[in-house]
mmCIF file of C-alpha atoms and ligand atoms in Angstrom:
data_model
loop_
_atom_site.group_PDB
_atom_site.id
_atom_site.type_symbol
_atom_site.label_atom_id
_atom_site.label_comp_id
_atom_site.label_asym_id
_atom_site.label_seq_id
_atom_site.Cartn_x
_atom_site.Cartn_y
_atom_site.Cartn_z
ATOM 1 C CA MET A 1 118.433 115.020 48.846
ATOM 2 C CA LYS A 2 121.422 114.040 50.972
ATOM 3 C CA PRO A 3 121.409 115.386 54.552
ATOM 4 C CA LEU A 4 122.823 118.921 54.835
ATOM 5 C CA ASN A 5 123.825 120.381 58.190
ATOM 6 C CA ALA A 6 124.830 123.911 59.107
ATOM 7 C CA LEU A 7 124.623 125.754 62.418
ATOM 8 C CA SER A 8 121.268 127.277 61.444
ATOM 9 C CA ILE A 9 120.033 125.006 58.604
ATOM 10 C CA ARG A 10 119.207 121.304 58.754
ATOM 11 C CA CYS A 11 117.924 119.339 55.813
ATOM 12 C CA ASP A 12 117.113 115.642 56.045
ATOM 13 C CA GLY A 13 114.282 113.230 55.363
ATOM 14 C CA GLY A 14 112.714 115.543 52.793
ATOM 15 C CA SER A 15 112.333 118.534 55.095
ATOM 16 C CA VAL A 16 114.305 121.648 56.013
ATOM 17 C CA ARG A 17 114.422 123.221 59.455
ATOM 18 C CA LEU A 18 115.891 126.548 60.492
ATOM 19 C CA LEU A 19 117.322 127.613 63.827
ATOM 20 C CA ASP A 20 114.999 130.538 64.548
ATOM 21 C CA GLN A 21 117.383 133.499 64.697
ATOM 22 C CA GLN A 22 114.655 135.679 66.151
ATOM 23 C CA ALA A 23 114.435 133.442 69.219
ATOM 24 C CA LEU A 24 118.215 133.387 69.890
ATOM 25 C CA PRO A 25 120.101 133.746 72.153
ATOM 26 C CA ASP A 26 117.799 132.544 74.927
ATOM 27 C CA GLU A 27 115.952 129.863 73.011
ATOM 28 C CA GLU A 28 117.332 127.397 70.446
ATOM 29 C CA ARG A 29 114.078 126.771 68.596
ATOM 30 C CA TRP A 30 113.972 124.932 65.252
ATOM 31 C CA VAL A 31 111.189 125.800 62.813
ATOM 32 C CA ASP A 32 110.098 123.825 59.774
ATOM 33 C CA ALA A 33 110.413 125.755 56.499
ATOM 34 C CA THR A 34 109.874 122.965 53.970
ATOM 35 C CA ASP A 35 106.765 124.622 52.598
ATOM 36 C CA PRO A 36 107.733 127.558 50.339
ATOM 37 C CA ASP A 37 105.251 129.884 52.098
ATOM 38 C CA ALA A 38 106.897 129.028 55.424
ATOM 39 C CA MET A 39 110.368 129.611 53.938
ATOM 40 C CA ILE A 40 109.368 132.995 52.506
ATOM 41 C CA ALA A 41 107.854 134.011 55.845
ATOM 42 C CA ALA A 42 111.004 132.838 57.680
ATOM 43 C CA ILE A 43 113.257 134.846 55.343
ATOM 44 C CA GLN A 44 111.115 137.964 55.728
ATOM 45 C CA ALA A 45 110.924 137.626 59.507
ATOM 46 C CA LEU A 46 114.723 137.081 59.668
ATOM 47 C CA LYS A 47 114.321 133.655 61.239
ATOM 48 C CA VAL A 48 116.971 132.810 58.663
ATOM 49 C CA ARG A 49 119.159 135.748 57.691
ATOM 50 C CA GLY A 50 122.571 136.713 56.400
ATOM 51 C CA ALA A 51 123.218 136.889 52.664
ATOM 52 C CA PRO A 52 124.641 133.387 52.019
ATOM 53 C CA ALA A 53 122.229 131.643 54.429
ATOM 54 C CA ILE A 54 119.101 132.995 52.760
ATOM 55 C CA GLY A 55 120.375 131.903 49.326
ATOM 56 C CA VAL A 56 121.216 128.411 50.557
ATOM 57 C CA SER A 57 117.928 128.014 52.476
ATOM 58 C CA ALA A 58 115.797 129.126 49.535
ATOM 59 C CA ALA A 59 117.702 126.733 47.270
ATOM 60 C CA ILE A 60 117.061 123.804 49.614
ATOM 61 C CA CYS A 61 113.364 124.695 49.754
ATOM 62 C CA LEU A 62 113.136 124.716 45.947
ATOM 63 C CA ALA A 63 115.097 121.460 45.642
ATOM 64 C CA LEU A 64 112.781 119.707 48.092
ATOM 65 C CA LEU A 65 109.793 120.896 46.065
ATOM 66 C CA ALA A 66 111.449 119.491 42.942
ATOM 67 C CA GLU A 67 112.045 116.221 44.746
ATOM 68 C CA ARG A 68 108.347 116.067 45.634
ATOM 69 C CA GLY A 69 107.553 116.065 41.905
ATOM 70 C CA ALA A 70 106.434 119.671 41.327
ATOM 71 C CA SER A 71 106.013 120.687 37.696
ATOM 72 C CA THR A 72 108.539 122.910 35.943
ATOM 73 C CA GLU A 73 105.964 125.740 35.931
ATOM 74 C CA ALA A 74 105.371 125.364 39.666
ATOM 75 C CA LEU A 75 109.123 125.360 40.342
ATOM 76 C CA ARG A 76 109.629 128.453 38.213
ATOM 77 C CA ALA A 77 106.813 130.286 40.008
ATOM 78 C CA CYS A 78 108.117 129.236 43.413
ATOM 79 C CA ALA A 79 111.672 130.329 42.555
ATOM 80 C CA ALA A 80 110.340 133.748 41.516
ATOM 81 C CA ARG A 81 108.522 134.139 44.854
ATOM 82 C CA LEU A 82 111.548 133.023 46.894
ATOM 83 C CA ARG A 83 113.780 135.321 44.830
ATOM 84 C CA ALA A 84 111.626 138.315 45.769
ATOM 85 C CA ALA A 85 111.442 137.520 49.495
ATOM 86 C CA ARG A 86 114.125 140.115 50.348
ATOM 87 C CA PRO A 87 115.565 142.626 47.879
ATOM 88 C CA THR A 88 119.124 143.526 48.910
ATOM 89 C CA ALA A 89 121.266 140.409 49.415
ATOM 90 C CA VAL A 90 122.155 139.240 45.918
ATOM 91 C CA ASN A 91 122.997 135.696 47.047
ATOM 92 C CA LEU A 92 119.263 134.956 47.083
ATOM 93 C CA MET A 93 118.777 136.034 43.462
ATOM 94 C CA TRP A 94 121.976 134.304 42.413
ATOM 95 C CA ALA A 95 120.913 130.981 44.008
ATOM 96 C CA MET A 96 117.454 131.092 42.425
ATOM 97 C CA ASP A 97 118.862 131.994 38.998
ATOM 98 C CA ARG A 98 121.427 129.209 39.238
ATOM 99 C CA LEU A 99 118.653 126.664 39.874
ATOM 100 C CA THR A 100 116.052 127.980 37.418
ATOM 101 C CA ALA A 101 118.687 127.790 34.664
ATOM 102 C CA LEU A 102 118.376 123.992 35.014
ATOM 103 C CA LEU A 103 114.613 123.780 34.683
ATOM 104 C CA ASP A 104 114.512 123.206 30.927
ATOM 105 C CA ARG A 105 116.562 120.043 31.230
ATOM 106 C CA PRO A 106 114.768 116.684 30.961
ATOM 107 C CA ASP A 107 116.246 115.676 34.341
ATOM 108 C CA ALA A 108 115.379 119.040 35.932
ATOM 109 C CA ALA A 109 114.425 117.726 39.394
ATOM 110 C CA ALA A 110 117.590 115.660 39.805
ATOM 111 C CA ALA A 111 119.688 118.540 38.451
ATOM 112 C CA VAL A 112 118.183 121.049 40.900
ATOM 113 C CA VAL A 113 118.789 118.680 43.816
ATOM 114 C CA ALA A 114 122.412 118.039 42.786
ATOM 115 C CA GLU A 115 123.067 121.747 42.197
ATOM 116 C CA THR A 116 121.624 122.642 45.617
ATOM 117 C CA GLU A 117 123.886 120.121 47.330
ATOM 118 C CA ALA A 118 126.841 121.562 45.397
ATOM 119 C CA LEU A 119 125.847 125.116 46.273
ATOM 120 C CA PHE A 120 125.667 124.236 49.994
ATOM 121 C CA HIS A 121 129.091 122.568 50.025
ATOM 122 C CA GLU A 122 130.548 125.397 47.937
ATOM 123 C CA ASP A 123 129.415 127.903 50.536
ATOM 124 C CA VAL A 124 131.194 125.895 53.253
ATOM 125 C CA ALA A 125 134.390 125.928 51.168
ATOM 126 C CA LEU A 126 134.064 129.647 50.354
ATOM 127 C CA CYS A 127 133.757 130.412 54.076
ATOM 128 C CA ASP A 128 136.906 128.433 54.765
ATOM 129 C CA ALA A 129 138.845 130.288 52.081
ATOM 130 C CA MET A 130 137.669 133.676 53.411
ATOM 131 C CA ALA A 131 138.491 132.652 56.978
ATOM 132 C CA GLU A 132 142.094 131.887 56.001
ATOM 133 C CA ARG A 133 142.568 135.105 54.042
ATOM 134 C CA GLY A 134 140.827 137.278 56.619
ATOM 135 C CA ALA A 135 142.645 135.716 59.583
ATOM 136 C CA ALA A 136 145.991 136.495 57.942
ATOM 137 C CA LEU A 137 145.178 140.219 58.185
ATOM 138 C CA ILE A 138 144.526 140.096 61.928
ATOM 139 C CA GLN A 139 147.575 140.612 64.122
ATOM 140 C CA ASP A 140 148.161 139.115 67.566
ATOM 141 C CA GLY A 141 146.684 141.291 70.311
ATOM 142 C CA GLU A 142 144.331 143.329 68.138
ATOM 143 C CA ASP A 143 140.945 144.719 69.102
ATOM 144 C CA VAL A 144 138.675 144.109 66.111
ATOM 145 C CA LEU A 145 135.310 145.774 65.633
ATOM 146 C CA THR A 146 132.454 144.080 63.787
ATOM 147 C CA HIS A 147 128.885 144.984 62.861
ATOM 148 C CA CYS A 148 125.771 142.820 62.479
ATOM 149 C CA ASN A 149 126.230 139.035 62.375
ATOM 150 C CA THR A 150 128.509 137.441 59.796
ATOM 151 C CA GLY A 151 129.147 134.122 61.483
ATOM 152 C CA ALA A 152 128.106 130.513 61.023
ATOM 153 C CA LEU A 153 124.486 131.547 61.571
ATOM 154 C CA ALA A 154 124.637 133.642 58.394
ATOM 155 C CA THR A 155 126.177 131.009 56.082
ATOM 156 C CA ALA A 156 126.428 127.261 55.529
ATOM 157 C CA GLY A 157 129.999 127.310 56.861
ATOM 158 C CA VAL A 158 132.000 129.210 59.483
ATOM 159 C CA GLY A 159 130.866 132.619 58.270
ATOM 160 C CA THR A 160 132.488 135.540 56.513
ATOM 161 C CA ALA A 161 134.023 138.297 58.688
ATOM 162 C CA LEU A 162 133.266 136.464 61.923
ATOM 163 C CA GLY A 163 134.657 133.279 60.399
ATOM 164 C CA ALA A 164 137.944 135.111 59.839
ATOM 165 C CA ILE A 165 137.982 136.431 63.412
ATOM 166 C CA GLY A 166 137.215 132.944 64.763
ATOM 167 C CA ARG A 167 140.003 131.501 62.603
ATOM 168 C CA ALA A 168 142.522 134.055 63.894
ATOM 169 C CA TRP A 169 141.558 133.091 67.454
ATOM 170 C CA ALA A 170 141.853 129.363 66.623
ATOM 171 C CA GLN A 171 145.342 130.080 65.250
ATOM 172 C CA GLY A 172 146.326 131.338 68.685
ATOM 173 C CA LYS A 173 146.147 135.075 68.048
ATOM 174 C CA ARG A 174 144.907 136.980 71.069
ATOM 175 C CA VAL A 175 141.942 138.849 69.677
ATOM 176 C CA HIS A 176 139.276 140.874 71.392
ATOM 177 C CA VAL A 177 136.104 141.805 69.498
ATOM 178 C CA TRP A 178 134.013 144.945 69.910
ATOM 179 C CA VAL A 179 130.510 143.839 68.902
ATOM 180 C CA ASP A 180 128.192 146.580 67.609
ATOM 181 C CA GLU A 181 124.747 145.679 68.919
ATOM 182 C CA THR A 182 123.307 146.641 65.481
ATOM 183 C CA ARG A 183 120.063 148.589 65.825
ATOM 184 C CA PRO A 184 117.235 147.975 65.272
ATOM 185 C CA LEU A 185 117.135 144.142 65.147
ATOM 186 C CA LEU A 186 120.220 143.594 67.304
ATOM 187 C CA GLN A 187 121.967 140.937 65.203
ATOM 188 C CA GLY A 188 125.201 141.893 66.990
ATOM 189 C CA GLY A 189 123.802 141.871 70.512
ATOM 190 C CA ARG A 190 121.771 138.717 70.081
ATOM 191 C CA LEU A 191 123.650 136.619 67.502
ATOM 192 C CA THR A 192 127.302 137.703 67.256
ATOM 193 C CA ALA A 193 127.681 137.824 71.044
ATOM 194 C CA TRP A 194 126.136 134.324 71.188
ATOM 195 C CA GLU A 195 128.423 132.939 68.475
ATOM 196 C CA LEU A 196 131.605 134.448 69.919
ATOM 197 C CA GLY A 197 130.608 133.032 73.314
ATOM 198 C CA ARG A 198 130.310 129.541 71.790
ATOM 199 C CA LEU A 199 133.755 129.962 70.185
ATOM 200 C CA GLY A 200 135.283 131.315 73.393
ATOM 201 C CA VAL A 201 136.502 134.516 71.688
ATOM 202 C CA PRO A 202 136.713 137.455 74.130
ATOM 203 C CA CYS A 203 134.227 140.148 73.143
ATOM 204 C CA THR A 204 132.514 143.237 74.468
ATOM 205 C CA LEU A 205 129.095 144.380 73.350
ATOM 206 C CA ILE A 206 128.721 148.088 72.580
ATOM 207 C CA THR A 207 125.938 150.316 71.319
ATOM 208 C CA ASP A 208 126.474 151.287 67.692
ATOM 209 C CA SER A 209 127.134 154.881 68.722
ATOM 210 C CA THR A 210 130.117 153.861 70.890
ATOM 211 C CA ALA A 211 132.244 152.690 67.937
ATOM 212 C CA ALA A 212 133.558 156.098 66.814
ATOM 213 C CA MET A 213 134.596 157.043 70.351
ATOM 214 C CA LEU A 214 136.565 153.794 70.743
ATOM 215 C CA MET A 215 138.369 154.524 67.469
ATOM 216 C CA ALA A 216 139.221 158.043 68.660
ATOM 217 C CA GLN A 217 140.701 156.496 71.800
ATOM 218 C CA GLY A 218 142.886 154.129 69.739
ATOM 219 C CA ARG A 219 141.047 151.088 71.054
ATOM 220 C CA VAL A 220 140.118 149.602 67.652
ATOM 221 C CA GLN A 221 142.938 148.329 65.420
ATOM 222 C CA ARG A 222 140.819 146.884 62.627
ATOM 223 C CA VAL A 223 137.238 146.576 61.363
ATOM 224 C CA LEU A 224 135.992 143.369 59.724
ATOM 225 C CA LEU A 225 132.417 143.066 58.520
ATOM 226 C CA GLY A 226 130.358 141.478 55.750
ATOM 227 C CA ALA A 227 128.309 142.507 52.730
ATOM 228 C CA ASP A 228 124.918 141.783 51.205
ATOM 229 C CA ARG A 229 125.663 143.020 47.701
ATOM 230 C CA ILE A 230 128.903 144.313 46.225
ATOM 231 C CA ALA A 231 128.616 146.430 43.081
ATOM 232 C CA ALA A 232 131.092 146.135 40.207
ATOM 233 C CA ASN A 233 132.934 149.281 41.347
ATOM 234 C CA GLY A 234 133.411 147.957 44.915
ATOM 235 C CA ASP A 235 130.640 149.970 46.586
ATOM 236 C CA PHE A 236 128.717 147.610 48.841
ATOM 237 C CA ALA A 237 125.492 147.308 50.819
ATOM 238 C CA ASN A 238 125.586 145.911 54.339
ATOM 239 C CA LYS A 239 123.562 146.214 57.531
ATOM 240 C CA ILE A 240 122.463 149.747 58.343
ATOM 241 C CA GLY A 241 125.196 151.440 60.364
ATOM 242 C CA THR A 242 128.060 150.045 58.277
ATOM 243 C CA TYR A 243 128.571 153.341 56.432
ATOM 244 C CA GLY A 244 128.956 155.220 59.713
ATOM 245 C CA VAL A 245 131.558 152.693 60.884
ATOM 246 C CA ALA A 246 133.431 153.139 57.581
ATOM 247 C CA VAL A 247 133.451 156.942 57.862
ATOM 248 C CA ALA A 248 134.698 156.779 61.443
ATOM 249 C CA ALA A 249 137.367 154.205 60.519
ATOM 250 C CA ALA A 250 138.620 156.371 57.632
ATOM 251 C CA HIS A 251 138.736 159.444 59.874
ATOM 252 C CA HIS A 252 140.789 157.610 62.493
ATOM 253 C CA GLY A 253 143.009 155.640 60.092
ATOM 254 C CA VAL A 254 141.615 152.262 61.174
ATOM 255 C CA PRO A 255 141.870 149.547 58.467
ATOM 256 C CA PHE A 256 138.391 148.632 57.232
ATOM 257 C CA HIS A 257 137.937 145.197 55.627
ATOM 258 C CA VAL A 258 134.886 143.720 53.941
ATOM 259 C CA VAL A 259 134.785 139.906 53.929
ATOM 260 C CA ALA A 260 132.434 138.225 51.447
ATOM 261 C CA PRO A 261 132.197 135.336 48.994
ATOM 262 C CA TRP A 262 132.130 135.899 45.241
ATOM 263 C CA THR A 263 128.406 135.000 45.383
ATOM 264 C CA THR A 264 127.814 138.399 47.025
ATOM 265 C CA VAL A 265 129.408 140.268 44.112
ATOM 266 C CA ASP A 266 126.880 141.560 41.586
ATOM 267 C CA PRO A 267 128.861 142.385 38.432
ATOM 268 C CA ASP A 268 125.646 143.573 36.737
ATOM 269 C CA CYS A 269 125.222 146.305 39.333
ATOM 270 C CA PRO A 270 127.506 149.188 38.291
ATOM 271 C CA ASP A 271 127.680 151.046 41.612
ATOM 272 C CA GLY A 272 126.129 151.468 45.038
ATOM 273 C CA ALA A 273 123.403 153.807 43.808
ATOM 274 C CA HIS A 274 121.898 150.873 41.906
ATOM 275 C CA ILE A 275 121.625 148.519 44.903
ATOM 276 C CA PRO A 276 117.991 148.077 46.015
ATOM 277 C CA ILE A 277 117.676 148.820 49.719
ATOM 278 C CA GLU A 278 115.070 147.011 51.803
ATOM 279 C CA GLU A 279 112.836 149.138 54.016
ATOM 280 C CA ARG A 280 111.297 147.395 56.986
ATOM 281 C CA ASP A 281 108.390 147.703 59.399
ATOM 282 C CA PRO A 282 108.296 150.983 61.398
ATOM 283 C CA ALA A 283 107.465 148.910 64.489
ATOM 284 C CA GLU A 284 111.109 147.729 64.551
ATOM 285 C CA VAL A 285 112.177 151.321 65.276
ATOM 286 C CA ARG A 286 109.259 152.543 67.374
ATOM 287 C CA GLY A 287 110.052 149.754 69.804
ATOM 288 C CA ALA A 288 110.948 146.099 69.743
ATOM 289 C CA ALA A 289 108.888 143.793 67.573
ATOM 290 C CA GLY A 290 108.741 140.089 66.706
ATOM 291 C CA ALA A 291 110.128 137.605 69.199
ATOM 292 C CA PHE A 292 110.956 140.469 71.569
ATOM 293 C CA GLY A 293 107.239 140.895 72.189
ATOM 294 C CA ALA A 294 105.355 144.073 71.577
ATOM 295 C CA VAL A 295 107.304 146.766 73.385
ATOM 296 C CA ARG A 296 106.945 150.318 72.126
ATOM 297 C CA TRP A 297 108.700 153.438 73.389
ATOM 298 C CA ALA A 298 108.050 155.927 70.558
ATOM 299 C CA PRO A 299 104.635 157.470 69.951
ATOM 300 C CA ALA A 300 102.475 154.945 68.083
ATOM 301 C CA ALA A 301 102.048 157.403 65.221
ATOM 302 C CA ALA A 302 105.707 158.517 65.021
ATOM 303 C CA SER A 303 106.885 158.760 61.429
ATOM 304 C CA VAL A 304 109.699 156.236 60.863
ATOM 305 C CA TYR A 305 112.302 155.594 58.158
ATOM 306 C CA ASN A 306 113.755 152.104 58.578
ATOM 307 C CA PRO A 307 116.231 151.085 55.844
ATOM 308 C CA ALA A 308 117.711 147.664 56.644
ATOM 309 C CA PHE A 309 120.963 148.378 54.802
ATOM 310 C CA ASP A 310 123.191 151.261 53.791
ATOM 311 C CA VAL A 311 125.761 151.640 51.031
ATOM 312 C CA THR A 312 129.452 152.248 51.706
ATOM 313 C CA PRO A 313 131.548 153.602 48.830
ATOM 314 C CA ALA A 314 134.617 151.646 47.738
ATOM 315 C CA ALA A 315 136.683 154.743 48.551
ATOM 316 C CA LEU A 316 136.291 153.896 52.263
ATOM 317 C CA VAL A 317 137.309 150.225 51.922
ATOM 318 C CA THR A 318 140.881 149.305 52.848
ATOM 319 C CA SER A 319 140.456 145.867 51.315
ATOM 320 C CA LEU A 320 137.827 143.431 50.156
ATOM 321 C CA VAL A 321 138.563 139.888 51.306
ATOM 322 C CA LEU A 322 136.997 137.493 48.831
ATOM 323 C CA ASP A 323 137.448 133.719 48.820
ATOM 324 C CA SER A 324 139.684 134.157 45.771
ATOM 325 C CA GLY A 325 141.958 136.906 47.058
ATOM 326 C CA VAL A 326 142.351 140.193 48.901
ATOM 327 C CA TYR A 327 141.707 143.274 46.767
ATOM 328 C CA ASP A 328 142.713 146.737 47.930
ATOM 329 C CA ARG A 329 140.928 150.009 47.240
ATOM 330 C CA ALA A 330 143.021 150.737 44.145
ATOM 331 C CA ALA A 331 142.205 147.324 42.637
ATOM 332 C CA LEU A 332 138.496 147.789 43.365
ATOM 333 C CA GLN A 333 138.476 151.221 41.798
ATOM 334 C CA ALA A 334 140.369 149.867 38.766
ATOM 335 C CA GLY A 335 137.452 147.452 38.203
ATOM 336 C CA VAL A 336 138.928 144.131 39.377
ATOM 337 C CA LEU A 337 135.448 142.831 40.278
ATOM 338 C CA ARG A 338 134.379 142.981 36.635
ATOM 339 C CA THR A 339 137.133 140.503 35.779
ATOM 340 C CA LEU A 340 136.393 137.791 38.373
ATOM 341 C CA PRO A 341 135.044 134.410 37.266
ATOM 342 C CA ARG A 342 131.371 133.929 38.208
ATOM 343 C CA ARG A 343 131.808 130.425 39.652
ATOM 344 C CA GLY A 344 133.962 129.209 42.476
ATOM 345 C CA PRO A 345 135.686 128.087 44.558
HETATM 346 O O1 MRU B 401 119.204 141.765 57.704
HETATM 347 P P1 MRU B 401 120.249 140.703 57.859
HETATM 348 O O2 MRU B 401 120.457 140.275 59.260
HETATM 349 O O3 MRU B 401 120.017 139.549 56.910
HETATM 350 O O4 MRU B 401 121.579 141.425 57.388
HETATM 351 C C1 MRU B 401 122.758 140.661 57.333
HETATM 352 C C2 MRU B 401 123.970 141.484 57.090
HETATM 353 O O5 MRU B 401 123.899 142.656 56.844
HETATM 354 C C3 MRU B 401 125.282 140.753 57.101
HETATM 355 O O6 MRU B 401 126.301 141.628 57.469
HETATM 356 C C4 MRU B 401 125.580 140.219 55.691
HETATM 357 O O7 MRU B 401 124.531 139.447 55.203
HETATM 358 C C5 MRU B 401 126.815 139.444 55.657
HETATM 359 S S1 MRU B 401 126.512 137.819 56.338
HETATM 360 C C6 MRU B 401 127.666 136.778 56.014
#
């Protein structure tokens, strides 16, 4: 496979390494995820995360296995395991399905490798298209609020919502970003603050519960965030806390934009009620787990409900910024997503 380089994914010499997103921002540690078991563990531990990035990473892992001469049966079994590593972001399923569709061909290994390279470069181009469309919505001098991490770490390119914010800044618009810290795994506090710092975009970190108050005070002009799965009717799943931001934005008349590539749209999913929602380890809520070390503040036996995502109805979306165009609430509710082509850009 030809070398592939993204901010958080590096593939060369027959191996793939991931920038461990659980170790950021203090440590830039690269971990090898060439072995499918290591890739699955990395996806589940959120060492690689963000809807497009997990699809691209899993694809690279499968392509490298194909390149090493694995049988069609082994590739099919591995794709099924990678596909099931996390349940909500549809990009993972889409990437695995796109590659397994090639496995009956006589040149399956070469086809999977070529398709993976194409998929990686497509994601870069999709990010660019979203960045342009999203940046056009942002006005000079605006305070923009975002949730979770939707930047270069989460994709093969510049990102989705954060890519658009970065593009607006690069165009010379004076933007300031309110960064929701994003409980419980702090993708905003750890990753978005780190990325905006690298880009030089002014930003202020807030607790998730500060967002509504800032809107009430007129200190948020626009919300831009991403999605993990968008149903055919425009309802979408994104990081837990997104729905609350959407409700607050609607109450205060703040435009609320979802920025995502077409690979995040699931036309087979009729509405938000059909999106599978991942539930994660109670330890993430009882305290801080993983690379944070074992800190616990809740009683060890406290009952916990820890959904990783929530669903926001299309009725609360001002517009969906896809790579192919900007679709307003009326278009979403009229079913525009059912009419989009399934390949791009
Ligand atoms: O659990 P995560 O960190 O993978 O969740 C990621 C998100 O919710 C992002 O907002 C989404 O994937 C869009 S990323 C371009």
